Amino acid sequence: MTRAHAGQSVAFLLSLLIRSGVLPDFDIQAARFEHWFQRWLPTVPHPEDRLLLRRYCTWELLPSGRSLRGRPATAVRSGSTYQKVRAALKRCAALLQQIRASGETLTTYPQRSLDGFLTGSPSQRDALAPFTRWLRRHRLSRLRVEFRSHRLEGRDYAADHRWTMARAFITRDDMDPVTRVSGLLVLFYGLHLTRIAAITRAQVDTTARPMTLTVGTEPIELPKSSPKQWSSCSTATAPTLGSSRAGTRADRSPPGRSAVDSVKKDSSPAALVSPR
């Protein structure tokens, strides 16, 4: 097994040995990663860097896998997880080599040099941000790579853009009722367009107060602020909303809650429909 150079060959051989009963059942992906790690680590030139990377991998990247050969079944990781760990280790090794090539150490390497080393790659930042945090935690360095910010409101959208679109769908009578309702269902309840397209008239109860829409088993209370669109849509000629076209999915409100429950505390249903 140690003569095999391809991880896929190792995984295939282990699978055969386990299925045939020669070996007991264990985490093949962990064994495959250990095989790669033992071959890759000696390629790091400096012994101190190798020791640091081993510590980081053992105690930070794979804290539950300190004994990879005897891992319990509940701790099994997917192959994609180990792929990310391998990529992160290579990024960290590249940074350590860059620091040594510049004649510096982890404690003397300037932050401005680290900023210049960063290429803007998301995968590089995702690898080095936790690594530098770990270094600071153990007082090995003061270097810092900021974590990427994850925006929930959508691509290039301001935080209040969701409510701006909602006001337009509620107040503009020149839009098709089906389009307006579909857009509001996306914005308020985070419904997928495929589910919206399958909604039938029977799922909308116009006699209830407030009106309700049943998606699944529980009825959803529709906003009281503008029931006209819901009534217009339920009496449309199309048996379903399949002809609707709405924008991209925005951040979600929990199903079963009224849309106005998701508005900020200083907002109200009246503020939602009144233009700013």
PDB file of C-alpha atoms in Angstrom:
ATOM      1  CA  MET A   1       0.000   0.000   0.000  1.00  0.00           C
ATOM      2  CA  THR A   2       2.872   2.366   0.719  1.00  0.00           C
ATOM      3  CA  ARG A   3       4.140   1.836  -2.838  1.00  0.00           C
ATOM      4  CA  ALA A   4       0.939   3.235  -4.374  1.00  0.00           C
ATOM      5  CA  HIS A   5       1.302   6.816  -5.537  1.00  0.00           C
ATOM      6  CA  ALA A   6      -2.386   7.511  -6.242  1.00  0.00           C
ATOM      7  CA  GLY A   7      -4.841   8.048  -3.418  1.00  0.00           C
ATOM      8  CA  GLN A   8      -7.636   6.538  -5.483  1.00  0.00           C
ATOM      9  CA  SER A   9      -5.684   3.286  -5.751  1.00  0.00           C
ATOM     10  CA  VAL A  10      -5.232   3.191  -1.988  1.00  0.00           C
ATOM     11  CA  ALA A  11      -8.940   3.825  -1.362  1.00  0.00           C
ATOM     12  CA  PHE A  12      -9.924   1.117  -3.857  1.00  0.00           C
ATOM     13  CA  LEU A  13      -7.545  -1.431  -2.318  1.00  0.00           C
ATOM     14  CA  LEU A  14      -8.757  -0.663   1.200  1.00  0.00           C
ATOM     15  CA  SER A  15     -12.372  -1.048   0.107  1.00  0.00           C
ATOM     16  CA  LEU A  16     -11.631  -4.496  -1.334  1.00  0.00           C
ATOM     17  CA  LEU A  17      -9.812  -5.609   1.818  1.00  0.00           C
ATOM     18  CA  ILE A  18     -12.645  -4.400   4.069  1.00  0.00           C
ATOM     19  CA  ARG A  19     -15.401  -5.975   1.956  1.00  0.00           C
ATOM     20  CA  SER A  20     -13.541  -9.281   1.831  1.00  0.00           C
ATOM     21  CA  GLY A  21     -13.142  -9.305   5.621  1.00  0.00           C
ATOM     22  CA  VAL A  22      -9.352  -9.085   5.615  1.00  0.00           C
ATOM     23  CA  LEU A  23      -9.444  -5.731   7.410  1.00  0.00           C
ATOM     24  CA  PRO A  24     -11.956  -4.490   9.980  1.00  0.00           C
ATOM     25  CA  ASP A  25     -14.261  -1.649   8.984  1.00  0.00           C
ATOM     26  CA  PHE A  26     -12.677   1.780   9.444  1.00  0.00           C
ATOM     27  CA  ASP A  27     -12.634   5.247   7.891  1.00  0.00           C
ATOM     28  CA  ILE A  28     -11.135   4.856   4.413  1.00  0.00           C
ATOM     29  CA  GLN A  29     -11.071   8.602   3.755  1.00  0.00           C
ATOM     30  CA  ALA A  30      -9.066   9.153   6.947  1.00  0.00           C
ATOM     31  CA  ALA A  31      -6.583   6.459   5.948  1.00  0.00           C
ATOM     32  CA  ARG A  32      -6.309   7.967   2.495  1.00  0.00           C
ATOM     33  CA  PHE A  33      -5.621  11.394   3.978  1.00  0.00           C
ATOM     34  CA  GLU A  34      -3.020   9.991   6.384  1.00  0.00           C
ATOM     35  CA  HIS A  35      -1.326   8.284   3.434  1.00  0.00           C
ATOM     36  CA  TRP A  36      -1.190  11.581   1.558  1.00  0.00           C
ATOM     37  CA  PHE A  37      -0.068  13.569   4.607  1.00  0.00           C
ATOM     38  CA  GLN A  38       2.844  11.254   5.397  1.00  0.00           C
ATOM     39  CA  ARG A  39       4.059  11.560   1.807  1.00  0.00           C
ATOM     40  CA  TRP A  40       3.481  15.313   1.477  1.00  0.00           C
ATOM     41  CA  LEU A  41       4.871  16.610   4.775  1.00  0.00           C
ATOM     42  CA  PRO A  42       8.529  15.694   4.030  1.00  0.00           C
ATOM     43  CA  THR A  43       8.351  17.886   0.920  1.00  0.00           C
ATOM     44  CA  VAL A  44       8.167  20.965   3.174  1.00  0.00           C
ATOM     45  CA  PRO A  45      11.807  22.130   3.282  1.00  0.00           C
ATOM     46  CA  HIS A  46      12.259  23.367   6.859  1.00  0.00           C
ATOM     47  CA  PRO A  47      11.802  20.994   9.831  1.00  0.00           C
ATOM     48  CA  GLU A  48      10.274  23.706  12.043  1.00  0.00           C
ATOM     49  CA  ASP A  49       7.646  24.375   9.393  1.00  0.00           C
ATOM     50  CA  ARG A  50       6.892  20.662   9.185  1.00  0.00           C
ATOM     51  CA  LEU A  51       6.416  20.488  12.943  1.00  0.00           C
ATOM     52  CA  LEU A  52       4.159  23.553  12.902  1.00  0.00           C
ATOM     53  CA  LEU A  53       2.005  22.171  10.078  1.00  0.00           C
ATOM     54  CA  ARG A  54       1.696  18.822  11.823  1.00  0.00           C
ATOM     55  CA  ARG A  55       0.534  20.529  15.018  1.00  0.00           C
ATOM     56  CA  TYR A  56      -1.938  22.702  13.107  1.00  0.00           C
ATOM     57  CA  CYS A  57      -3.366  19.750  11.211  1.00  0.00           C
ATOM     58  CA  THR A  58      -3.643  17.505  14.269  1.00  0.00           C
ATOM     59  CA  TRP A  59      -5.039  19.950  16.790  1.00  0.00           C
ATOM     60  CA  GLU A  60      -6.946  22.430  14.635  1.00  0.00           C
ATOM     61  CA  LEU A  61      -7.925  21.114  11.212  1.00  0.00           C
ATOM     62  CA  LEU A  62      -8.734  17.572  12.348  1.00  0.00           C
ATOM     63  CA  PRO A  63      -9.271  17.822  16.125  1.00  0.00           C
ATOM     64  CA  SER A  64     -11.410  14.673  16.208  1.00  0.00           C
ATOM     65  CA  GLY A  65      -8.973  12.721  14.056  1.00  0.00           C
ATOM     66  CA  ARG A  66      -5.823  12.683  16.193  1.00  0.00           C
ATOM     67  CA  SER A  67      -5.778   8.909  15.852  1.00  0.00           C
ATOM     68  CA  LEU A  68      -6.885   8.476  12.260  1.00  0.00           C
ATOM     69  CA  ARG A  69      -6.560   4.707  12.160  1.00  0.00           C
ATOM     70  CA  GLY A  70      -8.927   4.077  15.046  1.00  0.00           C
ATOM     71  CA  ARG A  71     -11.614   6.644  14.433  1.00  0.00           C
ATOM     72  CA  PRO A  72     -15.169   5.797  15.537  1.00  0.00           C
ATOM     73  CA  ALA A  73     -17.832   5.531  12.862  1.00  0.00           C
ATOM     74  CA  THR A  74     -19.607   8.631  14.166  1.00  0.00           C
ATOM     75  CA  ALA A  75     -16.513  10.749  13.419  1.00  0.00           C
ATOM     76  CA  VAL A  76     -16.214   9.826   9.740  1.00  0.00           C
ATOM     77  CA  ARG A  77     -15.556  12.796   7.497  1.00  0.00           C
ATOM     78  CA  SER A  78     -16.386  13.084   3.821  1.00  0.00           C
ATOM     79  CA  GLY A  79     -13.778  13.032   1.082  1.00  0.00           C
ATOM     80  CA  SER A  80     -14.499  16.674   0.246  1.00  0.00           C
ATOM     81  CA  THR A  81     -13.597  17.650   3.825  1.00  0.00           C
ATOM     82  CA  TYR A  82     -10.161  16.104   3.468  1.00  0.00           C
ATOM     83  CA  GLN A  83      -9.726  17.774   0.085  1.00  0.00           C
ATOM     84  CA  LYS A  84     -10.267  21.146   1.755  1.00  0.00           C
ATOM     85  CA  VAL A  85      -7.783  20.238   4.492  1.00  0.00           C
ATOM     86  CA  ARG A  86      -5.164  19.257   1.923  1.00  0.00           C
ATOM     87  CA  ALA A  87      -5.655  22.503   0.024  1.00  0.00           C
ATOM     88  CA  ALA A  88      -5.455  24.528   3.259  1.00  0.00           C
ATOM     89  CA  LEU A  89      -2.207  22.847   4.320  1.00  0.00           C
ATOM     90  CA  LYS A  90      -0.634  23.620   0.948  1.00  0.00           C
ATOM     91  CA  ARG A  91      -1.647  27.286   1.288  1.00  0.00           C
ATOM     92  CA  CYS A  92      -0.184  27.461   4.788  1.00  0.00           C
ATOM     93  CA  ALA A  93       3.040  25.817   3.646  1.00  0.00           C
ATOM     94  CA  ALA A  94       3.343  28.338   0.823  1.00  0.00           C
ATOM     95  CA  LEU A  95       3.030  31.196   3.314  1.00  0.00           C
ATOM     96  CA  LEU A  96       5.686  29.712   5.599  1.00  0.00           C
ATOM     97  CA  GLN A  97       8.059  29.274   2.668  1.00  0.00           C
ATOM     98  CA  GLN A  98       7.416  32.868   1.582  1.00  0.00           C
ATOM     99  CA  ILE A  99       8.269  34.115   5.083  1.00  0.00           C
ATOM    100  CA  ARG A 100      11.548  32.181   5.127  1.00  0.00           C
ATOM    101  CA  ALA A 101      12.431  33.281   1.593  1.00  0.00           C
ATOM    102  CA  SER A 102      12.124  36.903   2.708  1.00  0.00           C
ATOM    103  CA  GLY A 103      14.549  36.307   5.585  1.00  0.00           C
ATOM    104  CA  GLU A 104      11.859  36.811   8.240  1.00  0.00           C
ATOM    105  CA  THR A 105      10.164  34.687  10.875  1.00  0.00           C
ATOM    106  CA  LEU A 106       6.568  34.388  11.990  1.00  0.00           C
ATOM    107  CA  THR A 107       7.186  36.976  14.698  1.00  0.00           C
ATOM    108  CA  THR A 108       9.049  39.482  12.477  1.00  0.00           C
ATOM    109  CA  TYR A 109       7.198  39.159   9.181  1.00  0.00           C
ATOM    110  CA  PRO A 110       5.414  42.496   8.536  1.00  0.00           C
ATOM    111  CA  GLN A 111       1.662  42.613   8.088  1.00  0.00           C
ATOM    112  CA  ARG A 112       2.096  44.740   4.962  1.00  0.00           C
ATOM    113  CA  SER A 113       4.171  41.952   3.408  1.00  0.00           C
ATOM    114  CA  LEU A 114       1.423  39.455   4.193  1.00  0.00           C
ATOM    115  CA  ASP A 115      -1.135  41.791   2.609  1.00  0.00           C
ATOM    116  CA  GLY A 116       1.023  41.896  -0.511  1.00  0.00           C
ATOM    117  CA  PHE A 117       1.310  38.106  -0.503  1.00  0.00           C
ATOM    118  CA  LEU A 118      -2.457  37.688  -0.660  1.00  0.00           C
ATOM    119  CA  THR A 119      -3.710  37.251  -4.212  1.00  0.00           C
ATOM    120  CA  GLY A 120      -7.389  37.922  -3.609  1.00  0.00           C
ATOM    121  CA  SER A 121      -8.223  34.253  -4.042  1.00  0.00           C
ATOM    122  CA  PRO A 122     -11.182  33.209  -1.861  1.00  0.00           C
ATOM    123  CA  SER A 123      -9.663  29.771  -1.249  1.00  0.00           C
ATOM    124  CA  GLN A 124      -6.380  31.366  -0.137  1.00  0.00           C
ATOM    125  CA  ARG A 125      -8.181  33.621   2.326  1.00  0.00           C
ATOM    126  CA  ASP A 126     -10.311  30.734   3.602  1.00  0.00           C
ATOM    127  CA  ALA A 127      -7.117  28.771   4.302  1.00  0.00           C
ATOM    128  CA  LEU A 128      -4.962  31.512   5.822  1.00  0.00           C
ATOM    129  CA  ALA A 129      -7.595  33.273   7.957  1.00  0.00           C
ATOM    130  CA  PRO A 130      -8.018  30.340  10.405  1.00  0.00           C
ATOM    131  CA  PHE A 131      -4.281  29.600  10.229  1.00  0.00           C
ATOM    132  CA  THR A 132      -3.267  33.112  11.321  1.00  0.00           C
ATOM    133  CA  ARG A 133      -5.980  33.060  13.980  1.00  0.00           C
ATOM    134  CA  TRP A 134      -4.501  29.821  15.332  1.00  0.00           C
ATOM    135  CA  LEU A 135      -1.018  31.363  15.305  1.00  0.00           C
ATOM    136  CA  ARG A 136      -2.236  34.373  17.295  1.00  0.00           C
ATOM    137  CA  ARG A 137      -4.097  32.182  19.759  1.00  0.00           C
ATOM    138  CA  HIS A 138      -0.865  30.329  20.552  1.00  0.00           C
ATOM    139  CA  ARG A 139       1.175  33.535  20.520  1.00  0.00           C
ATOM    140  CA  LEU A 140       3.291  32.378  17.614  1.00  0.00           C
ATOM    141  CA  SER A 141       2.613  35.405  15.443  1.00  0.00           C
ATOM    142  CA  ARG A 142       0.629  38.639  15.226  1.00  0.00           C
ATOM    143  CA  LEU A 143      -0.202  38.238  11.548  1.00  0.00           C
ATOM    144  CA  ARG A 144      -3.843  38.500  10.552  1.00  0.00           C
ATOM    145  CA  VAL A 145      -5.849  37.511   7.504  1.00  0.00           C
ATOM    146  CA  GLU A 146      -9.445  38.611   7.757  1.00  0.00           C
ATOM    147  CA  PHE A 147     -12.206  36.102   7.159  1.00  0.00           C
ATOM    148  CA  ARG A 148     -14.378  36.652   4.130  1.00  0.00           C
ATOM    149  CA  SER A 149     -17.647  38.414   4.888  1.00  0.00           C
ATOM    150  CA  HIS A 150     -20.766  36.513   3.851  1.00  0.00           C
ATOM    151  CA  ARG A 151     -23.577  38.779   2.725  1.00  0.00           C
ATOM    152  CA  LEU A 152     -27.044  37.355   3.248  1.00  0.00           C
ATOM    153  CA  GLU A 153     -29.013  40.040   1.425  1.00  0.00           C
ATOM    154  CA  GLY A 154     -27.929  39.084  -2.080  1.00  0.00           C
ATOM    155  CA  ARG A 155     -25.341  40.033  -4.638  1.00  0.00           C
ATOM    156  CA  ASP A 156     -24.614  43.777  -4.575  1.00  0.00           C
ATOM    157  CA  TYR A 157     -27.910  44.494  -2.797  1.00  0.00           C
ATOM    158  CA  ALA A 158     -28.257  46.937   0.064  1.00  0.00           C
ATOM    159  CA  ALA A 159     -29.693  45.616   3.324  1.00  0.00           C
ATOM    160  CA  ASP A 160     -33.073  47.305   2.707  1.00  0.00           C
ATOM    161  CA  HIS A 161     -33.345  46.282  -0.947  1.00  0.00           C
ATOM    162  CA  ARG A 162     -35.649  43.403  -0.039  1.00  0.00           C
ATOM    163  CA  TRP A 163     -38.206  45.796   1.426  1.00  0.00           C
ATOM    164  CA  THR A 164     -37.863  48.209  -1.483  1.00  0.00           C
ATOM    165  CA  MET A 165     -38.826  45.421  -3.869  1.00  0.00           C
ATOM    166  CA  ALA A 166     -41.645  44.325  -1.571  1.00  0.00           C
ATOM    167  CA  ARG A 167     -43.142  47.843  -1.550  1.00  0.00           C
ATOM    168  CA  ALA A 168     -43.032  47.871  -5.337  1.00  0.00           C
ATOM    169  CA  PHE A 169     -44.854  44.532  -5.589  1.00  0.00           C
ATOM    170  CA  ILE A 170     -47.495  45.685  -3.085  1.00  0.00           C
ATOM    171  CA  THR A 171     -48.172  49.208  -4.372  1.00  0.00           C
ATOM    172  CA  ARG A 172     -47.751  49.006  -8.164  1.00  0.00           C
ATOM    173  CA  ASP A 173     -51.074  48.147  -9.745  1.00  0.00           C
ATOM    174  CA  ASP A 174     -49.598  48.138 -13.261  1.00  0.00           C
ATOM    175  CA  MET A 175     -47.884  44.782 -12.595  1.00  0.00           C
ATOM    176  CA  ASP A 176     -49.517  41.466 -13.352  1.00  0.00           C
ATOM    177  CA  PRO A 177     -51.087  40.034 -10.150  1.00  0.00           C
ATOM    178  CA  VAL A 178     -49.358  36.681 -10.642  1.00  0.00           C
ATOM    179  CA  THR A 179     -45.953  38.380 -10.894  1.00  0.00           C
ATOM    180  CA  ARG A 180     -46.636  40.464  -7.790  1.00  0.00           C
ATOM    181  CA  VAL A 181     -47.757  37.507  -5.697  1.00  0.00           C
ATOM    182  CA  SER A 182     -44.852  35.352  -6.857  1.00  0.00           C
ATOM    183  CA  GLY A 183     -42.370  38.065  -5.974  1.00  0.00           C
ATOM    184  CA  LEU A 184     -43.884  38.547  -2.523  1.00  0.00           C
ATOM    185  CA  LEU A 185     -43.795  34.826  -1.812  1.00  0.00           C
ATOM    186  CA  VAL A 186     -40.113  34.763  -2.680  1.00  0.00           C
ATOM    187  CA  LEU A 187     -39.281  37.857  -0.624  1.00  0.00           C
ATOM    188  CA  PHE A 188     -41.407  37.120   2.443  1.00  0.00           C
ATOM    189  CA  TYR A 189     -41.316  33.334   2.722  1.00  0.00           C
ATOM    190  CA  GLY A 190     -38.285  32.242   0.663  1.00  0.00           C
ATOM    191  CA  LEU A 191     -40.334  29.814  -1.441  1.00  0.00           C
ATOM    192  CA  HIS A 192     -38.616  28.203  -4.406  1.00  0.00           C
ATOM    193  CA  LEU A 193     -40.016  29.215  -7.781  1.00  0.00           C
ATOM    194  CA  THR A 194     -40.787  25.590  -8.590  1.00  0.00           C
ATOM    195  CA  ARG A 195     -43.108  25.422  -5.556  1.00  0.00           C
ATOM    196  CA  ILE A 196     -44.706  28.750  -6.425  1.00  0.00           C
ATOM    197  CA  ALA A 197     -45.396  27.577  -9.981  1.00  0.00           C
ATOM    198  CA  ALA A 198     -47.279  24.546  -8.624  1.00  0.00           C
ATOM    199  CA  ILE A 199     -49.631  26.539  -6.364  1.00  0.00           C
ATOM    200  CA  THR A 200     -53.315  26.079  -7.245  1.00  0.00           C
ATOM    201  CA  ARG A 201     -56.387  28.202  -6.472  1.00  0.00           C
ATOM    202  CA  ALA A 202     -57.529  25.648  -3.895  1.00  0.00           C
ATOM    203  CA  GLN A 203     -54.486  26.420  -1.743  1.00  0.00           C
ATOM    204  CA  VAL A 204     -55.565  30.063  -1.252  1.00  0.00           C
ATOM    205  CA  ASP A 205     -58.381  30.588   1.284  1.00  0.00           C
ATOM    206  CA  THR A 206     -59.868  34.009   0.512  1.00  0.00           C
ATOM    207  CA  THR A 207     -62.626  33.580   3.124  1.00  0.00           C
ATOM    208  CA  ALA A 208     -60.254  33.373   6.078  1.00  0.00           C
ATOM    209  CA  ARG A 209     -59.205  36.529   7.909  1.00  0.00           C
ATOM    210  CA  PRO A 210     -56.397  37.007   7.360  1.00  0.00           C
ATOM    211  CA  MET A 211     -56.311  35.080   4.116  1.00  0.00           C
ATOM    212  CA  THR A 212     -54.131  31.982   4.133  1.00  0.00           C
ATOM    213  CA  LEU A 213     -52.027  30.065   1.657  1.00  0.00           C
ATOM    214  CA  THR A 214     -51.382  26.381   2.320  1.00  0.00           C
ATOM    215  CA  VAL A 215     -47.976  25.179   1.177  1.00  0.00           C
ATOM    216  CA  GLY A 216     -47.372  21.711   2.555  1.00  0.00           C
ATOM    217  CA  THR A 217     -49.523  20.984   5.609  1.00  0.00           C
ATOM    218  CA  GLU A 218     -49.647  24.263   7.522  1.00  0.00           C
ATOM    219  CA  PRO A 219     -51.495  27.378   6.233  1.00  0.00           C
ATOM    220  CA  ILE A 220     -49.464  30.572   5.999  1.00  0.00           C
ATOM    221  CA  GLU A 221     -51.124  33.826   7.006  1.00  0.00           C
ATOM    222  CA  LEU A 222     -50.821  36.304   4.161  1.00  0.00           C
ATOM    223  CA  PRO A 223     -50.043  39.976   4.896  1.00  0.00           C
ATOM    224  CA  LYS A 224     -53.068  42.016   5.882  1.00  0.00           C
ATOM    225  CA  SER A 225     -51.643  45.176   4.332  1.00  0.00           C
ATOM    226  CA  SER A 226     -52.722  44.424   0.773  1.00  0.00           C
ATOM    227  CA  PRO A 227     -55.100  41.486   0.249  1.00  0.00           C
ATOM    228  CA  LYS A 228     -56.176  42.700  -3.210  1.00  0.00           C
ATOM    229  CA  GLN A 229     -53.315  40.994  -5.021  1.00  0.00           C
ATOM    230  CA  TRP A 230     -53.971  37.655  -3.388  1.00  0.00           C
ATOM    231  CA  SER A 231     -57.639  37.774  -4.389  1.00  0.00           C
ATOM    232  CA  SER A 232     -56.793  38.837  -7.945  1.00  0.00           C
ATOM    233  CA  CYS A 233     -54.288  36.034  -8.268  1.00  0.00           C
ATOM    234  CA  SER A 234     -56.667  33.382  -6.954  1.00  0.00           C
ATOM    235  CA  THR A 235     -59.229  34.319  -9.612  1.00  0.00           C
ATOM    236  CA  ALA A 236     -56.689  34.449 -12.480  1.00  0.00           C
ATOM    237  CA  THR A 237     -57.412  32.367 -15.559  1.00  0.00           C
ATOM    238  CA  ALA A 238     -54.363  30.153 -15.094  1.00  0.00           C
ATOM    239  CA  PRO A 239     -55.051  27.147 -12.817  1.00  0.00           C
ATOM    240  CA  THR A 240     -51.596  27.532 -11.252  1.00  0.00           C
ATOM    241  CA  LEU A 241     -48.921  30.186 -10.893  1.00  0.00           C
ATOM    242  CA  GLY A 242     -46.779  28.395 -13.455  1.00  0.00           C
ATOM    243  CA  SER A 243     -46.614  31.420 -15.713  1.00  0.00           C
ATOM    244  CA  SER A 244     -45.106  33.592 -12.956  1.00  0.00           C
ATOM    245  CA  ARG A 245     -41.689  35.183 -13.206  1.00  0.00           C
ATOM    246  CA  ALA A 246     -40.022  36.541 -10.087  1.00  0.00           C
ATOM    247  CA  GLY A 247     -36.630  37.808  -9.054  1.00  0.00           C
ATOM    248  CA  THR A 248     -33.885  35.887  -7.318  1.00  0.00           C
ATOM    249  CA  ARG A 249     -34.507  34.349  -3.931  1.00  0.00           C
ATOM    250  CA  ALA A 250     -33.784  36.676  -1.042  1.00  0.00           C
ATOM    251  CA  ASP A 251     -33.148  35.918   2.605  1.00  0.00           C
ATOM    252  CA  ARG A 252     -35.862  33.912   4.276  1.00  0.00           C
ATOM    253  CA  SER A 253     -38.551  34.315   6.864  1.00  0.00           C
ATOM    254  CA  PRO A 254     -39.584  31.138   8.661  1.00  0.00           C
ATOM    255  CA  PRO A 255     -42.595  29.462   6.967  1.00  0.00           C
ATOM    256  CA  GLY A 256     -45.841  29.882   8.826  1.00  0.00           C
ATOM    257  CA  ARG A 257     -45.076  33.395  10.057  1.00  0.00           C
ATOM    258  CA  SER A 258     -46.640  36.512   8.696  1.00  0.00           C
ATOM    259  CA  ALA A 259     -44.343  38.618   6.574  1.00  0.00           C
ATOM    260  CA  VAL A 260     -44.729  41.588   8.859  1.00  0.00           C
ATOM    261  CA  ASP A 261     -43.119  39.550  11.658  1.00  0.00           C
ATOM    262  CA  SER A 262     -39.838  39.761   9.756  1.00  0.00           C
ATOM    263  CA  VAL A 263     -39.799  43.555   9.552  1.00  0.00           C
ATOM    264  CA  LYS A 264     -37.448  45.368  11.888  1.00  0.00           C
ATOM    265  CA  LYS A 265     -38.846  46.526  15.224  1.00  0.00           C
ATOM    266  CA  ASP A 266     -39.053  50.118  14.062  1.00  0.00           C
ATOM    267  CA  SER A 267     -41.097  49.107  11.003  1.00  0.00           C
ATOM    268  CA  SER A 268     -44.794  48.399  10.650  1.00  0.00           C
ATOM    269  CA  PRO A 269     -47.156  47.091   7.963  1.00  0.00           C
ATOM    270  CA  ALA A 270     -48.086  50.656   7.172  1.00  0.00           C
ATOM    271  CA  ALA A 271     -44.453  51.606   6.740  1.00  0.00           C
ATOM    272  CA  LEU A 272     -43.974  48.656   4.449  1.00  0.00           C
ATOM    273  CA  VAL A 273     -46.531  49.816   1.904  1.00  0.00           C
ATOM    274  CA  SER A 274     -45.924  53.543   2.165  1.00  0.00           C
ATOM    275  CA  PRO A 275     -43.226  54.907  -0.138  1.00  0.00           C
ATOM    276  CA  ARG A 276     -40.248  56.586   1.463  1.00  0.00           C
TER     277      ARG A 276
END
